[in-house]
Tab-separated table of C-alpha atoms in Angstrom:
chain	number	residue	atom	x	y	z
A	1	UNK	CA	0.000	0.000	0.000
A	2	UNK	CA	2.759	2.429	0.990
A	3	UNK	CA	4.616	1.617	-2.181
A	4	UNK	CA	1.515	2.345	-4.248
A	5	UNK	CA	1.022	5.718	-2.524
A	6	UNK	CA	4.652	6.529	-3.021
A	7	UNK	CA	4.419	5.701	-6.701
A	8	UNK	CA	1.302	7.849	-7.122
A	9	UNK	CA	2.934	10.810	-5.333
A	10	UNK	CA	6.090	10.454	-7.440
A	11	UNK	CA	4.096	10.297	-10.673
A	12	UNK	CA	2.048	13.333	-9.650
A	13	UNK	CA	5.258	15.248	-8.892
A	14	UNK	CA	6.766	14.335	-12.270
A	15	UNK	CA	3.547	15.242	-14.105
A	16	UNK	CA	3.283	18.603	-12.324
A	17	UNK	CA	6.910	19.395	-13.109
A	18	UNK	CA	6.547	18.450	-16.773
A	19	UNK	CA	3.290	20.391	-17.193
A	20	UNK	CA	4.647	23.533	-15.553
A	21	UNK	CA	7.728	23.307	-17.788
A	22	UNK	CA	5.651	22.947	-20.956
A	23	UNK	CA	3.318	25.782	-20.085
A	24	UNK	CA	6.126	28.231	-19.545
A	25	UNK	CA	8.213	27.175	-22.554
A	26	UNK	CA	6.191	28.763	-25.387
A	27	UNK	CA	6.153	32.519	-24.855
A	28	UNK	CA	9.550	32.870	-23.178
A	29	UNK	CA	11.678	31.175	-25.869
A	30	UNK	CA	10.956	33.538	-28.785
A	31	UNK	CA	13.391	36.388	-28.375
A	32	UNK	CA	14.090	36.821	-32.110
A	33	UNK	CA	14.233	40.549	-32.926
A	34	UNK	CA	11.451	41.689	-35.307
A	35	UNK	CA	13.990	42.798	-37.951
A	36	UNK	CA	15.428	39.274	-38.079
A	37	UNK	CA	11.954	37.721	-38.318
A	38	UNK	CA	11.008	40.016	-41.215
A	39	UNK	CA	14.340	39.353	-42.934
A	40	UNK	CA	13.661	35.597	-42.638
A	41	UNK	CA	10.249	36.139	-44.264
A	42	UNK	CA	11.947	38.216	-46.955
A	43	UNK	CA	14.363	35.328	-47.553
A	44	UNK	CA	11.362	33.014	-47.952
A	45	UNK	CA	9.694	35.386	-50.410
A	46	UNK	CA	12.938	35.724	-52.434
A	47	UNK	CA	13.140	31.931	-52.691
A	48	UNK	CA	9.481	31.694	-53.751
A	49	UNK	CA	9.954	34.387	-56.443
A	50	UNK	CA	13.006	32.499	-57.719
A	51	UNK	CA	11.016	29.258	-58.067
A	52	UNK	CA	8.182	31.144	-59.808
A	53	UNK	CA	10.649	32.801	-62.195
A	54	UNK	CA	12.190	29.457	-63.169
A	55	UNK	CA	8.738	27.911	-63.642
A	56	UNK	CA	7.612	30.869	-65.771
A	57	UNK	CA	10.751	30.601	-67.928
A	58	UNK	CA	10.252	26.838	-68.347
A	59	UNK	CA	6.536	27.071	-69.190
A	60	UNK	CA	7.188	29.950	-71.560
A	61	UNK	CA	9.961	28.021	-73.338
A	62	UNK	CA	7.672	24.978	-73.646
A	63	UNK	CA	4.925	27.137	-75.154
A	64	UNK	CA	2.614	26.343	-72.220
A	65	UNK	CA	2.219	29.984	-71.248
A	66	UNK	CA	0.867	32.661	-73.572
A	67	UNK	CA	3.397	35.409	-74.416
A	68	UNK	CA	1.035	37.987	-72.878
A	69	UNK	CA	0.760	36.162	-69.522
A	70	UNK	CA	4.491	35.342	-69.531
A	71	UNK	CA	5.288	39.007	-70.191
A	72	UNK	CA	2.991	40.221	-67.402
A	73	UNK	CA	4.449	37.675	-64.971
A	74	UNK	CA	7.974	38.629	-66.004
A	75	UNK	CA	7.289	42.275	-65.130
A	76	UNK	CA	5.447	41.483	-61.871
A	77	UNK	CA	8.129	39.027	-60.698
A	78	UNK	CA	10.929	41.515	-61.445
A	79	UNK	CA	9.040	44.125	-59.382
A	80	UNK	CA	8.592	41.514	-56.614
A	81	UNK	CA	12.315	40.653	-56.584
A	82	UNK	CA	13.166	44.364	-56.405
A	83	UNK	CA	10.611	44.768	-53.603
A	84	UNK	CA	12.314	41.948	-51.706
A	85	UNK	CA	15.708	43.648	-52.240
A	86	UNK	CA	14.260	46.940	-50.990
A	87	UNK	CA	12.931	45.255	-47.829
A	88	UNK	CA	16.378	43.761	-47.133
A	89	UNK	CA	18.012	47.177	-47.686
A	90	UNK	CA	15.522	48.884	-45.373
A	91	UNK	CA	16.117	46.297	-42.635
A	92	UNK	CA	19.849	46.994	-42.868
A	93	UNK	CA	19.422	50.758	-42.856
A	94	UNK	CA	20.222	53.015	-39.906
A	95	UNK	CA	16.559	53.992	-39.607
A	96	UNK	CA	14.966	53.330	-36.225
A	97	UNK	CA	12.616	50.330	-36.136
A	98	UNK	CA	9.342	52.384	-36.214
A	99	UNK	CA	10.526	54.109	-39.394
A	100	UNK	CA	11.693	50.801	-40.932
A	101	UNK	CA	8.227	49.354	-40.236
A	102	UNK	CA	6.369	52.150	-41.978
A	103	UNK	CA	8.832	52.227	-44.889
A	104	UNK	CA	8.452	48.456	-45.400
A	105	UNK	CA	4.658	48.806	-45.356
A	106	UNK	CA	4.956	51.328	-48.219
A	107	UNK	CA	7.485	49.156	-50.114
A	108	UNK	CA	5.259	46.041	-49.942
A	109	UNK	CA	2.018	47.893	-50.754
A	110	UNK	CA	1.984	47.207	-54.500
A	111	UNK	CA	3.886	44.395	-56.176
A	112	UNK	CA	1.376	44.034	-59.039
A	113	UNK	CA	1.239	40.264	-58.651
A	114	UNK	CA	-2.026	38.614	-59.661
A	115	UNK	CA	-2.590	34.862	-59.646
A	116	UNK	CA	-5.947	35.142	-61.461
A	117	UNK	CA	-4.441	35.013	-64.947
A	118	UNK	CA	-2.167	32.036	-64.203
A	119	UNK	CA	-3.756	28.743	-65.229
A	120	UNK	CA	-0.823	26.375	-64.571
A	121	UNK	CA	-1.513	24.929	-61.076
A	122	UNK	CA	2.137	24.795	-59.914
A	123	UNK	CA	2.881	28.335	-61.052
A	124	UNK	CA	-0.410	29.581	-59.651
A	125	UNK	CA	0.402	28.016	-56.256
A	126	UNK	CA	3.833	29.635	-56.335
A	127	UNK	CA	2.431	33.089	-57.174
A	128	UNK	CA	-0.122	32.695	-54.369
A	129	UNK	CA	2.685	31.735	-51.962
A	130	UNK	CA	4.568	34.932	-52.893
A	131	UNK	CA	1.455	37.088	-52.388
A	132	UNK	CA	0.771	35.365	-49.060
A	133	UNK	CA	4.333	35.877	-47.788
A	134	UNK	CA	4.251	39.566	-48.752
A	135	UNK	CA	0.958	39.832	-46.834
A	136	UNK	CA	2.594	38.180	-43.810
A	137	UNK	CA	5.389	40.761	-43.952
A	138	UNK	CA	2.801	43.545	-44.175
A	139	UNK	CA	0.909	42.117	-41.188
A	140	UNK	CA	4.143	41.749	-39.197
A	141	UNK	CA	5.222	45.373	-39.734
A	142	UNK	CA	1.753	46.668	-38.910
A	143	UNK	CA	1.610	44.863	-35.522
B	1	UNK	CA	8.110	-3.078	8.445
B	2	UNK	CA	9.077	-4.914	5.291
B	3	UNK	CA	7.361	-2.300	3.133
B	4	UNK	CA	9.107	0.577	4.923
B	5	UNK	CA	12.500	-0.997	4.426
B	6	UNK	CA	11.631	-1.445	0.743
B	7	UNK	CA	10.414	2.134	0.273
B	8	UNK	CA	13.506	3.824	1.715
B	9	UNK	CA	15.866	2.697	-1.084
B	10	UNK	CA	13.122	3.522	-3.578
B	11	UNK	CA	12.847	7.106	-2.279
B	12	UNK	CA	16.635	7.387	-2.284
B	13	UNK	CA	16.676	6.245	-5.912
B	14	UNK	CA	13.809	8.432	-7.078
B	15	UNK	CA	14.616	11.734	-5.367
B	16	UNK	CA	17.750	12.485	-7.430
B	17	UNK	CA	15.842	11.548	-10.621
B	18	UNK	CA	12.979	13.907	-9.830
B	19	UNK	CA	15.441	16.623	-8.815
B	20	UNK	CA	17.292	16.210	-12.131
B	21	UNK	CA	14.032	16.364	-14.032
B	22	UNK	CA	12.948	19.557	-12.274
B	23	UNK	CA	16.407	21.038	-12.906
B	24	UNK	CA	16.200	20.164	-16.620
B	25	UNK	CA	12.735	21.714	-16.906
B	26	UNK	CA	13.917	24.840	-15.094
B	27	UNK	CA	16.717	25.102	-17.665
B	28	UNK	CA	14.161	24.817	-20.467
B	29	UNK	CA	12.024	27.527	-18.867
B	30	UNK	CA	14.911	29.948	-18.772
B	31	UNK	CA	14.551	32.331	-21.715
B	32	UNK	CA	17.346	32.241	-24.296
B	33	UNK	CA	19.722	35.129	-23.800
B	34	UNK	CA	18.922	38.062	-26.049
B	35	UNK	CA	21.137	38.625	-29.086
B	36	UNK	CA	23.522	41.538	-28.853
B	37	UNK	CA	23.178	44.437	-31.305
B	38	UNK	CA	26.353	43.247	-33.029
B	39	UNK	CA	24.977	39.694	-33.431
B	40	UNK	CA	21.677	41.019	-34.820
B	41	UNK	CA	23.568	43.187	-37.299
B	42	UNK	CA	25.708	40.218	-38.447
B	43	UNK	CA	22.652	37.996	-38.777
B	44	UNK	CA	20.811	40.635	-40.831
B	45	UNK	CA	23.884	41.073	-43.038
B	46	UNK	CA	24.113	37.321	-43.727
B	47	UNK	CA	20.404	37.013	-44.458
B	48	UNK	CA	20.415	40.118	-46.685
B	49	UNK	CA	23.348	38.740	-48.695
B	50	UNK	CA	21.310	35.589	-49.370
B	51	UNK	CA	18.237	37.640	-50.346
B	52	UNK	CA	20.219	39.822	-52.770
B	53	UNK	CA	21.991	36.822	-54.348
B	54	UNK	CA	18.685	34.993	-54.880
B	55	UNK	CA	16.992	38.085	-56.342
B	56	UNK	CA	19.912	38.720	-58.692
B	57	UNK	CA	19.558	35.158	-59.981
B	58	UNK	CA	15.783	35.607	-60.294
B	59	UNK	CA	16.127	38.798	-62.349
B	60	UNK	CA	18.695	37.135	-64.620
B	61	UNK	CA	16.252	34.243	-65.242
B	62	UNK	CA	13.336	36.628	-65.889
B	63	UNK	CA	15.319	38.764	-68.314
B	64	UNK	CA	15.609	35.679	-70.490
B	65	UNK	CA	11.815	35.651	-70.979
B	66	UNK	CA	10.472	37.741	-73.880
B	67	UNK	CA	8.681	40.900	-72.699
B	68	UNK	CA	5.476	39.789	-74.424
């Protein structure tokens, strides 16, 4: 009987310790500065634009994309890549964080990307991923 | 009496284990030390270099596509 009680008490102690550890872990571990988080998102958007550019070039070369759509995507993706460069430059500038935030919000405001005219599913998904990541950056700087 | 003599070594064996566990959890609960300004600057520089290199490659690929 005593052994059973002892085992129950020990288990309860372990459970309480584990639960209190888990509960406190989440909010205290994220100390990443906002500039670094935005730069990581910018890295993700740059990678997504790169994949979309290669897909556009491939589909265009294979004749699977109309010259009009390919041309529009070409322009929009170049603007997007330059937007991504501008975000990286702003994050490295000497501007204080509040100014960086508002400047980035202006930079991201209009990339001209539109997935509506893209019929290829892979390219469409990629364009949507770019738009979504830009929106995440916009949300992050507006918080 | 037999049970008591059995439980003493069990307590002796378990107490250090529980103490270690609590210590490990306390270590997990401790927030990671904040990055210094210098470390943040270096990190941003590295990430920005990657962003610029990728975008340069992207623009080179896109310039190969006819303007339409």
